[in-house]
mmCIF file of C-alpha atoms in Angstrom:
data_model
loop_
_atom_site.group_PDB
_atom_site.id
_atom_site.type_symbol
_atom_site.label_atom_id
_atom_site.label_comp_id
_atom_site.label_asym_id
_atom_site.label_seq_id
_atom_site.Cartn_x
_atom_site.Cartn_y
_atom_site.Cartn_z
ATOM 1 C CA ASP A 1 -17.185 12.294 -2.415
ATOM 2 C CA ASN A 2 -14.738 14.894 -3.844
ATOM 3 C CA ALA A 3 -14.615 16.454 -0.350
ATOM 4 C CA SER A 4 -12.422 13.484 1.031
ATOM 5 C CA GLU A 5 -10.636 10.693 0.362
ATOM 6 C CA TRP A 6 -13.360 8.415 -0.036
ATOM 7 C CA THR A 7 -15.619 7.202 -2.472
ATOM 8 C CA ALA A 8 -19.044 5.074 -3.097
ATOM 9 C CA LEU A 9 -18.721 2.048 -5.262
ATOM 10 C CA ASN A 10 -20.980 -1.114 -5.798
ATOM 11 C CA ASN A 11 -19.344 -4.417 -7.626
ATOM 12 C CA LEU A 12 -21.822 -6.806 -9.415
ATOM 13 C CA TRP A 13 -20.326 -10.032 -10.569
ATOM 14 C CA GLY A 14 -22.661 -12.354 -12.762
ATOM 15 C CA LYS A 15 -23.332 -13.704 -16.082
ATOM 16 C CA GLY A 16 -24.485 -10.078 -17.341
ATOM 17 C CA ASP A 17 -28.393 -11.021 -17.471
ATOM 18 C CA ALA A 18 -29.489 -10.576 -14.212
ATOM 19 C CA ILE A 19 -32.402 -8.364 -13.844
ATOM 20 C CA PRO A 20 -32.275 -5.276 -11.352
ATOM 21 C CA ASN A 21 -35.302 -5.639 -8.681
ATOM 22 C CA VAL A 22 -35.574 -9.380 -9.540
ATOM 23 C CA ASP A 23 -32.290 -10.762 -8.908
ATOM 24 C CA PHE A 24 -30.925 -8.194 -6.939
ATOM 25 C CA ARG A 25 -31.448 -4.867 -5.094
ATOM 26 C CA ILE A 26 -28.746 -2.771 -3.812
ATOM 27 C CA ALA A 27 -28.417 0.975 -2.272
ATOM 28 C CA THR A 28 -25.799 3.104 -0.370
ATOM 29 C CA ILE A 29 -27.248 5.816 1.584
ATOM 30 C CA TYR A 30 -25.230 8.521 3.016
ATOM 31 C CA LYS A 31 -25.739 11.967 4.220
ATOM 32 C CA ASN A 32 -23.097 14.668 4.003
ATOM 33 C CA THR A 33 -19.515 12.762 3.769
ATOM 34 C CA LEU A 34 -18.663 9.116 3.423
ATOM 35 C CA PRO A 35 -17.819 7.056 5.169
ATOM 36 C CA ASN A 36 -19.506 7.847 8.972
ATOM 37 C CA GLU A 37 -23.156 7.128 9.219
ATOM 38 C CA THR A 38 -23.445 5.304 5.293
ATOM 39 C CA ILE A 39 -25.807 2.697 5.459
ATOM 40 C CA LEU A 40 -25.473 -0.301 3.024
ATOM 41 C CA ILE A 41 -28.644 -1.994 1.946
ATOM 42 C CA TRP A 42 -29.172 -5.331 -0.341
ATOM 43 C CA ASP A 43 -31.594 -8.102 -1.180
ATOM 44 C CA VAL A 44 -30.079 -10.756 -2.958
ATOM 45 C CA PRO A 45 -33.183 -13.253 -3.497
ATOM 46 C CA SER A 46 -31.138 -16.454 -4.162
ATOM 47 C CA LYS A 47 -27.612 -17.695 -4.709
ATOM 48 C CA ALA A 48 -26.132 -17.197 -8.408
ATOM 49 C CA GLU A 49 -25.662 -20.943 -9.077
ATOM 50 C CA ASP A 50 -29.210 -21.275 -8.292
ATOM 51 C CA PHE A 51 -29.729 -19.622 -11.881
ATOM 52 C CA ASN A 52 -26.701 -20.888 -13.842
ATOM 53 C CA GLY A 53 -24.740 -17.532 -12.976
ATOM 54 C CA ALA A 54 -27.737 -15.275 -13.812
ATOM 55 C CA ALA A 55 -27.941 -14.155 -10.070
ATOM 56 C CA ILE A 56 -25.386 -11.514 -8.465
ATOM 57 C CA TRP A 57 -22.190 -11.984 -6.403
ATOM 58 C CA ASN A 58 -22.581 -8.317 -4.807
ATOM 59 C CA PHE A 59 -20.129 -6.373 -2.724
ATOM 60 C CA SER A 60 -21.222 -3.016 -1.730
ATOM 61 C CA ASN A 61 -18.600 -0.881 -0.535
ATOM 62 C CA PHE A 62 -16.807 2.429 -0.288
ATOM 63 C CA PHE A 63 -12.821 2.920 -0.597
ATOM 64 C CA TRP A 64 -10.346 5.140 0.473
ATOM 65 C CA GLY A 65 -8.153 6.081 -2.372
ATOM 66 C CA ASN A 66 -7.739 6.219 -6.047
ATOM 67 C CA ARG A 67 -8.997 3.297 -8.302
ATOM 68 C CA PRO A 68 -8.889 3.124 -11.654
ATOM 69 C CA ASN A 69 -11.451 3.917 -14.043
ATOM 70 C CA SER A 70 -13.517 5.397 -10.380
ATOM 71 C CA ARG A 71 -11.167 8.023 -9.230
ATOM 72 C CA GLU A 72 -7.497 9.004 -9.770
ATOM 73 C CA ASP A 73 -7.160 12.268 -8.862
ATOM 74 C CA LEU A 74 -5.686 11.689 -5.075
ATOM 75 C CA PHE A 75 -2.252 12.924 -4.309
ATOM 76 C CA GLY A 76 -0.532 10.148 -2.220
ATOM 77 C CA PHE A 77 -2.089 6.947 -3.806
ATOM 78 C CA PRO A 78 -0.687 4.414 -4.556
ATOM 79 C CA PHE A 79 1.656 4.169 -1.695
ATOM 80 C CA GLN A 80 4.652 1.664 -1.262
ATOM 81 C CA ILE A 81 4.064 -0.976 1.499
ATOM 82 C CA ASP A 82 7.595 0.025 2.621
ATOM 83 C CA ALA A 83 7.051 3.429 2.769
ATOM 84 C CA LEU A 84 4.211 3.016 5.611
ATOM 85 C CA GLU A 85 4.897 4.449 9.104
ATOM 86 C CA SER A 86 1.407 3.346 10.193
ATOM 87 C CA LEU A 87 -1.858 2.355 9.018
ATOM 88 C CA SER A 88 -5.104 1.550 11.103
ATOM 89 C CA VAL A 89 -8.598 1.628 11.207
ATOM 90 C CA ASP A 90 -10.864 2.864 13.732
ATOM 91 C CA PHE A 91 -14.923 1.307 13.237
ATOM 92 C CA ASP A 92 -17.877 0.823 14.651
ATOM 93 C CA PHE A 93 -20.531 -1.398 12.194
ATOM 94 C CA GLU A 94 -23.965 -2.287 13.232
ATOM 95 C CA GLN A 95 -26.563 -4.615 11.389
ATOM 96 C CA LEU A 96 -29.794 -2.609 11.231
ATOM 97 C CA PHE A 97 -32.092 -5.677 9.702
ATOM 98 C CA GLY A 98 -31.698 -8.857 7.684
ATOM 99 C CA ASN A 99 -30.370 -12.351 7.933
ATOM 100 C CA ASP A 100 -26.509 -13.589 8.494
ATOM 101 C CA LYS A 101 -25.535 -14.586 4.975
ATOM 102 C CA PHE A 102 -23.403 -11.702 4.440
ATOM 103 C CA LYS A 103 -19.711 -10.928 5.606
ATOM 104 C CA ILE A 104 -18.203 -7.209 6.333
ATOM 105 C CA ALA A 105 -14.614 -7.194 4.850
ATOM 106 C CA MET A 106 -11.833 -5.044 4.039
ATOM 107 C CA ILE A 107 -10.001 -5.712 0.748
ATOM 108 C CA MET A 108 -6.677 -4.421 -0.632
ATOM 109 C CA PHE A 109 -5.080 -5.303 -3.759
ATOM 110 C CA MET A 110 -1.184 -5.105 -4.664
ATOM 111 C CA THR A 111 0.840 -4.755 -7.505
ATOM 112 C CA ASP A 112 4.487 -4.100 -8.724
ATOM 113 C CA GLU A 113 3.583 -1.032 -10.532
ATOM 114 C CA SER A 114 3.637 2.471 -9.407
ATOM 115 C CA GLU A 115 1.118 3.494 -11.372
ATOM 116 C CA LEU A 116 -2.526 2.777 -11.638
ATOM 117 C CA THR A 117 -3.289 -0.324 -13.405
ATOM 118 C CA ASN A 118 -6.490 -2.434 -14.316
ATOM 119 C CA PHE A 119 -7.871 -4.773 -11.768
ATOM 120 C CA SER A 120 -6.551 -7.678 -14.059
ATOM 121 C CA ASN A 121 -2.902 -6.613 -13.541
ATOM 122 C CA ASN A 122 -3.081 -7.115 -9.992
ATOM 123 C CA ASP A 123 -0.562 -9.182 -8.281
ATOM 124 C CA GLY A 124 -2.151 -10.156 -5.214
ATOM 125 C CA ASP A 125 -4.687 -9.069 -2.542
ATOM 126 C CA PHE A 126 -5.361 -8.979 0.977
ATOM 127 C CA PHE A 127 -8.728 -9.832 2.422
ATOM 128 C CA PHE A 128 -9.687 -9.221 5.785
ATOM 129 C CA VAL A 129 -13.255 -10.727 7.382
ATOM 130 C CA PHE A 130 -14.460 -8.640 10.613
ATOM 131 C CA ASP A 131 -17.749 -10.958 10.422
ATOM 132 C CA GLN A 132 -18.771 -13.792 8.661
ATOM 133 C CA ASN A 133 -21.606 -16.360 9.674
ATOM 134 C CA GLY A 134 -20.304 -19.930 9.834
ATOM 135 C CA THR A 135 -17.140 -18.362 9.153
ATOM 136 C CA TYR A 136 -15.791 -20.417 6.039
ATOM 137 C CA VAL A 137 -11.887 -20.407 6.405
ATOM 138 C CA PRO A 138 -10.175 -21.530 2.897
ATOM 139 C CA ASN A 139 -7.824 -24.107 3.004
ATOM 140 C CA TYR A 140 -4.778 -22.774 1.510
ATOM 141 C CA THR A 141 -1.386 -24.026 1.078
ATOM 142 C CA HIS A 142 0.065 -21.997 3.989
ATOM 143 C CA THR A 143 -1.211 -21.893 7.494
ATOM 144 C CA LEU A 144 0.011 -19.235 9.724
ATOM 145 C CA PRO A 145 -0.722 -19.459 13.484
ATOM 146 C CA ASP A 146 -4.096 -18.375 14.571
ATOM 147 C CA ILE A 147 -4.291 -14.733 16.024
ATOM 148 C CA THR A 148 -6.222 -12.739 18.471
ATOM 149 C CA ILE A 149 -7.187 -9.266 17.615
ATOM 150 C CA GLY A 150 -9.685 -7.055 19.927
ATOM 151 C CA GLY A 151 -10.079 -10.474 21.993
ATOM 152 C CA LYS A 152 -11.792 -12.168 19.036
ATOM 153 C CA PRO A 153 -10.005 -15.416 17.206
ATOM 154 C CA PHE A 154 -8.687 -15.023 13.612
ATOM 155 C CA ALA A 155 -7.653 -17.463 11.218
ATOM 156 C CA VAL A 156 -4.182 -16.490 8.930
ATOM 157 C CA ARG A 157 -4.025 -18.209 5.596
ATOM 158 C CA TYR A 158 -1.638 -17.190 2.409
ATOM 159 C CA ASP A 159 -1.897 -18.736 -1.117
ATOM 160 C CA LEU A 160 -0.183 -18.770 -4.720
ATOM 161 C CA ASN A 161 -1.345 -19.634 -7.926
ATOM 162 C CA PRO A 162 1.158 -20.981 -9.617
ATOM 163 C CA ASP A 163 -0.361 -20.211 -12.892
ATOM 164 C CA ASN A 164 -0.595 -16.629 -12.909
ATOM 165 C CA GLY A 165 1.557 -16.094 -9.716
ATOM 166 C CA TYR A 166 -1.386 -14.008 -8.026
ATOM 167 C CA GLU A 167 -1.276 -14.251 -4.327
ATOM 168 C CA ARG A 168 -4.041 -14.280 -1.762
ATOM 169 C CA ARG A 169 -3.586 -13.235 2.147
ATOM 170 C CA ARG A 170 -6.779 -13.662 4.168
ATOM 171 C CA VAL A 171 -7.612 -12.929 7.995
ATOM 172 C CA ILE A 172 -11.140 -14.228 9.045
ATOM 173 C CA VAL A 173 -12.585 -14.213 12.080
ATOM 174 C CA LYS A 174 -13.263 -17.726 13.475
ATOM 175 C CA ASP A 175 -15.786 -19.384 15.644
ATOM 176 C CA ASN A 176 -18.937 -17.361 14.272
ATOM 177 C CA GLU A 177 -17.347 -14.403 16.228
ATOM 178 C CA LYS A 178 -17.937 -10.713 14.976
ATOM 179 C CA PHE A 179 -15.842 -8.166 15.489
ATOM 180 C CA MET A 180 -17.828 -5.157 15.090
ATOM 181 C CA SER A 181 -16.036 -2.337 17.003
ATOM 182 C CA GLY A 182 -12.652 -1.589 17.751
ATOM 183 C CA ASN A 183 -9.459 -0.515 16.258
ATOM 184 C CA LEU A 184 -7.304 -2.443 13.451
ATOM 185 C CA ASP A 185 -3.288 -2.119 13.117
ATOM 186 C CA VAL A 186 -3.383 -2.957 9.271
ATOM 187 C CA LYS A 187 0.484 -2.352 9.159
ATOM 188 C CA ALA A 188 1.253 -5.153 11.667
ATOM 189 C CA LEU A 189 -0.845 -7.530 9.653
ATOM 190 C CA LEU A 190 1.121 -6.399 6.506
ATOM 191 C CA ASP A 191 4.005 -7.032 8.518
ATOM 192 C CA MET A 192 3.266 -10.232 10.060
ATOM 193 C CA PHE A 193 2.782 -11.557 6.125
ATOM 194 C CA ALA A 194 6.088 -9.703 5.118
ATOM 195 C CA ASP A 195 8.012 -11.387 8.169
ATOM 196 C CA ASN A 196 6.775 -14.820 6.815
ATOM 197 C CA SER A 197 8.093 -14.164 3.208
ATOM 198 C CA PHE A 198 4.410 -13.849 1.766
ATOM 199 C CA LEU A 199 4.330 -10.072 0.903
ATOM 200 C CA ASN A 200 6.987 -8.036 -1.101
ATOM 201 C CA THR A 201 6.952 -4.475 0.613
ATOM 202 C CA ASP A 202 8.076 -2.986 -2.649
ATOM 203 C CA GLN A 203 4.737 -3.436 -3.890
ATOM 204 C CA TYR A 204 2.245 -0.836 -3.906
ATOM 205 C CA ILE A 205 -1.315 -0.212 -2.555
ATOM 206 C CA TYR A 206 -4.109 1.896 -4.299
ATOM 207 C CA HIS A 207 -6.765 1.747 -1.911
ATOM 208 C CA LEU A 208 -8.556 0.049 1.053
ATOM 209 C CA GLN A 209 -12.249 -1.065 0.162
ATOM 210 C CA PHE A 210 -14.689 -1.553 2.988
ATOM 211 C CA GLY A 211 -17.959 -3.260 2.239
ATOM 212 C CA ILE A 212 -20.803 -6.158 2.439
ATOM 213 C CA GLU A 213 -20.225 -9.330 0.523
ATOM 214 C CA VAL A 214 -23.397 -10.850 -0.511
ATOM 215 C CA THR A 215 -24.315 -14.151 -2.454
ATOM 216 C CA GLU A 216 -27.778 -14.411 -0.992
ATOM 217 C CA GLY A 217 -30.102 -12.911 1.513
ATOM 218 C CA TYR A 218 -30.983 -9.260 2.334
ATOM 219 C CA GLY A 219 -30.323 -6.858 5.464
ATOM 220 C CA ALA A 220 -28.386 -3.648 6.378
ATOM 221 C CA VAL A 221 -25.252 -2.221 7.977
ATOM 222 C CA ARG A 222 -24.383 1.107 9.221
ATOM 223 C CA PHE A 223 -21.065 2.087 9.291
ATOM 224 C CA ASN A 224 -21.309 4.440 12.328
ATOM 225 C CA GLN A 225 -17.684 5.125 12.243
ATOM 226 C CA LEU A 226 -14.867 4.306 9.718
ATOM 227 C CA GLU A 227 -11.712 6.374 9.997
ATOM 228 C CA VAL A 228 -8.342 5.138 8.466
ATOM 229 C CA ASN A 229 -5.277 6.829 10.274
ATOM 230 C CA GLY A 230 -2.040 6.449 8.098
ATOM 231 C CA ASN A 231 1.378 7.499 7.779
ATOM 232 C CA VAL A 232 1.938 7.248 4.194
ATOM 233 C CA GLY A 233 4.964 8.657 3.047
ATOM 234 C CA THR A 234 6.411 9.337 -0.354
ATOM 235 C CA THR A 235 8.914 7.701 -1.732
ATOM 236 C CA TYR A 236 11.644 9.074 -3.738
ATOM 237 C CA TYR A 237 13.819 7.748 -6.141
ATOM 238 C CA VAL A 238 17.184 8.999 -7.596
ATOM 239 C CA ASP A 239 18.758 7.484 -10.521
ATOM 240 C CA GLN A 240 22.289 9.610 -11.618
ATOM 241 C CA GLN A 241 22.339 7.573 -14.439
ATOM 242 C CA ASN A 242 18.778 7.503 -15.749
ATOM 243 C CA GLY A 243 17.183 10.043 -13.993
ATOM 244 C CA ASN A 244 16.563 14.106 -14.342
ATOM 245 C CA ASP A 245 15.629 16.801 -11.684
ATOM 246 C CA THR A 246 12.744 17.689 -13.847
ATOM 247 C CA ASN A 247 10.876 14.421 -13.233
ATOM 248 C CA ASP A 248 8.366 13.658 -10.268
ATOM 249 C CA GLY A 249 10.723 11.507 -8.867
ATOM 250 C CA VAL A 250 7.916 9.261 -7.510
ATOM 251 C CA THR A 251 8.484 6.221 -9.734
ATOM 252 C CA THR A 252 11.820 4.285 -10.597
ATOM 253 C CA THR A 253 10.924 5.545 -14.347
ATOM 254 C CA THR A 254 10.497 9.079 -13.380
ATOM 255 C CA ALA A 255 13.384 9.332 -10.918
ATOM 256 C CA PHE A 256 15.615 12.475 -10.059
ATOM 257 C CA GLU A 257 19.098 12.524 -11.288
ATOM 258 C CA THR A 258 20.454 14.378 -8.067
ATOM 259 C CA PHE A 259 20.589 13.724 -4.487
ATOM 260 C CA ASP A 260 19.921 17.285 -4.111
ATOM 261 C CA GLN A 261 16.612 17.342 -5.819
ATOM 262 C CA ALA A 262 15.179 14.657 -3.796
ATOM 263 C CA GLU A 263 16.159 16.381 -0.444
ATOM 264 C CA ALA A 264 14.648 19.642 -1.583
ATOM 265 C CA VAL A 265 11.169 17.917 -2.077
ATOM 266 C CA VAL A 266 11.299 15.471 0.990
ATOM 267 C CA SER A 267 9.127 15.812 3.890
ATOM 268 C CA PRO A 268 8.842 14.097 7.255
ATOM 269 C CA GLY A 269 7.922 10.576 6.898
ATOM 270 C CA ASP A 270 9.250 10.494 3.238
ATOM 271 C CA THR A 271 11.740 7.989 1.920
ATOM 272 C CA ILE A 272 14.571 8.362 -0.537
ATOM 273 C CA GLU A 273 15.771 5.394 -2.494
ATOM 274 C CA ILE A 274 19.372 5.311 -4.826
ATOM 275 C CA ILE A 275 19.000 3.330 -7.548
ATOM 276 C CA GLY A 276 22.717 2.199 -8.907
ATOM 277 C CA GLU A 277 25.908 3.935 -8.710
ATOM 278 C CA TYR A 278 26.041 7.658 -7.242
ATOM 279 C CA THR A 279 29.202 9.667 -7.403
ATOM 280 C CA ASN A 280 30.392 12.870 -6.946
ATOM 281 C CA THR A 281 30.327 15.533 -9.665
ATOM 282 C CA SER A 282 33.922 15.462 -10.675
ATOM 283 C CA TYR A 283 34.387 11.589 -9.536
ATOM 284 C CA ASN A 284 37.318 10.394 -11.622
ATOM 285 C CA PRO A 285 37.788 6.478 -11.837
ATOM 286 C CA SER A 286 40.669 6.581 -13.809
ATOM 287 C CA TYR A 287 42.348 9.195 -11.832
ATOM 288 C CA VAL A 288 46.098 8.462 -10.966
ATOM 289 C CA TYR A 289 48.044 10.435 -8.522
ATOM 290 C CA PRO A 290 51.029 12.071 -10.459
ATOM 291 C CA GLU A 291 54.629 11.283 -9.334
ATOM 292 C CA ASP A 292 57.363 13.792 -8.998
ATOM 293 C CA GLY A 293 60.103 11.710 -9.826
ATOM 294 C CA ASP A 294 60.815 11.039 -6.097
ATOM 295 C CA SER A 295 60.150 7.887 -4.899
ATOM 296 C CA ALA A 296 59.730 8.770 -1.195
ATOM 297 C CA ASN A 297 57.321 11.522 -2.325
ATOM 298 C CA LEU A 298 53.177 10.645 -2.168
ATOM 299 C CA GLY A 299 52.766 12.747 -5.223
ATOM 300 C CA ASP A 300 52.106 16.452 -6.242
ATOM 301 C CA VAL A 301 50.506 18.055 -3.553
ATOM 302 C CA SER A 302 49.563 20.814 -5.504
ATOM 303 C CA ASP A 303 47.190 18.884 -7.629
ATOM 304 C CA PRO A 304 43.978 20.491 -7.214
ATOM 305 C CA HIS A 305 41.975 17.029 -7.642
ATOM 306 C CA ILE A 306 43.492 15.845 -4.290
ATOM 307 C CA TRP A 307 42.033 18.882 -2.311
ATOM 308 C CA HIS A 308 38.483 19.376 -3.378
ATOM 309 C CA SER A 309 35.983 19.408 -1.336
ATOM 310 C CA GLU A 310 33.285 17.573 -3.250
ATOM 311 C CA ASN A 311 30.634 15.687 -1.178
ATOM 312 C CA THR A 312 28.824 12.511 -2.979
ATOM 313 C CA ILE A 313 25.869 13.067 -0.840
ATOM 314 C CA ARG A 314 25.612 16.146 1.466
ATOM 315 C CA ILE A 315 22.922 16.727 3.742
ATOM 316 C CA ASN A 316 22.316 19.847 5.704
ATOM 317 C CA ASN A 317 19.603 20.925 7.923
ATOM 318 C CA LEU A 318 17.015 18.176 6.763
ATOM 319 C CA HIS A 319 14.742 17.230 9.573
ATOM 320 C CA GLY A 320 12.199 14.529 10.157
ATOM 321 C CA THR A 321 10.218 14.056 13.378
ATOM 322 C CA ALA A 322 10.404 11.385 16.190
ATOM 323 C CA SER A 323 7.101 9.750 14.839
ATOM 324 C CA GLN A 324 7.735 10.843 10.912
ATOM 325 C CA PRO A 325 11.337 10.245 10.133
ATOM 326 C CA ILE A 326 12.989 10.773 6.778
ATOM 327 C CA THR A 327 14.330 7.483 5.551
ATOM 328 C CA ILE A 328 17.451 7.129 3.073
ATOM 329 C CA LYS A 329 18.191 3.882 1.774
ATOM 330 C CA ALA A 330 19.520 1.694 -1.254
ATOM 331 C CA HIS A 331 16.999 0.515 -3.792
ATOM 332 C CA ASP A 332 18.754 -2.747 -3.984
ATOM 333 C CA GLU A 333 21.962 -4.848 -3.610
ATOM 334 C CA ASN A 334 22.826 -2.905 -6.922
ATOM 335 C CA THR A 335 23.371 0.603 -5.121
ATOM 336 C CA LEU A 336 26.547 1.913 -4.860
ATOM 337 C CA LEU A 337 28.197 5.312 -3.542
ATOM 338 C CA LYS A 338 31.637 6.085 -4.656
ATOM 339 C CA GLY A 339 33.605 9.493 -4.187
ATOM 340 C CA ASP A 340 37.004 10.925 -4.468
ATOM 341 C CA GLY A 341 36.106 14.014 -2.535
ATOM 342 C CA ALA A 342 36.020 15.254 1.153
ATOM 343 C CA ASN A 343 33.223 13.016 2.062
ATOM 344 C CA ILE A 344 31.025 10.172 0.295
ATOM 345 C CA PHE A 345 28.144 10.924 3.150
ATOM 346 C CA ARG A 346 28.010 13.667 5.027
ATOM 347 C CA VAL A 347 25.179 15.013 7.798
ATOM 348 C CA SER A 348 24.960 18.104 9.614
ATOM 349 C CA ASN A 349 22.370 20.118 11.086
ATOM 350 C CA SER A 350 19.884 17.455 10.473
ATOM 351 C CA SER A 351 17.565 15.498 12.903
ATOM 352 C CA TYR A 352 15.233 12.521 12.415
#
């Protein structure tokens, strides 16, 4: 749907010799715009292993954002997890007919790269299950305490594949419960994994997928409502040594050279990260105050370098909002501000 940030997509996994209308039938029906009132319909006669992999594992879905080889035109995707001020989902699902051999899920994939990559290059995922008959909960290495969402019990799991470093995060409804309507605070769940050192918030997310996972069975689910609400600010990078003010500033490899350039484009909710050493323009680390021969004299007070008024970073008339503040931070432990002018960091006429 080019008029919105949503795109319909069907994932079919198998051996490649499954026969349409024999081994599987799927359809996505929507009227004007995705995703509200969209109906996902499926018929997968038997499990894939019954035909030695000939049948289909199906994930009928639609996604919010960009995805490699499907859609790459939307501004603001991917977004850095650390830049999230809020991210939540309002939803209302309705099963129209069929059996219970399916699950409604939300999936996000993470990567360290700040550009779209192929599926195989993702570093991990986040999988949330709203409805799963029997509620299989994987026996992953790390089990976090159960949580309650919308009055329903959820299991929380984390696992790391030692061979390839792929991280799996699962939040799955338990006890055959169904979480079919309500609000989901996605950022709170991401924060939960991050607080337990199971999520690197420097990673990026390209899209949120919502859909029906089926290995066997038939049915239809209507998404009466599905709305993602997020304050996803843009992160701009400043690298005085390697950046250039003609860059777009949105990745570490296309960073701006000057803080002034980042300040000129930043908006409420955005973040500015400073990489490496940053100094005022005429900063001279080798400067020695001259002596006039009088040991009681502190130096030549006429030396203009003593009196120059440069600021290493000068912020003036820059405004975020109470709900969308502008964040200025070090990129990592190697960030260092230096100055020999009026101020290293000066802020005036600014808020939030």
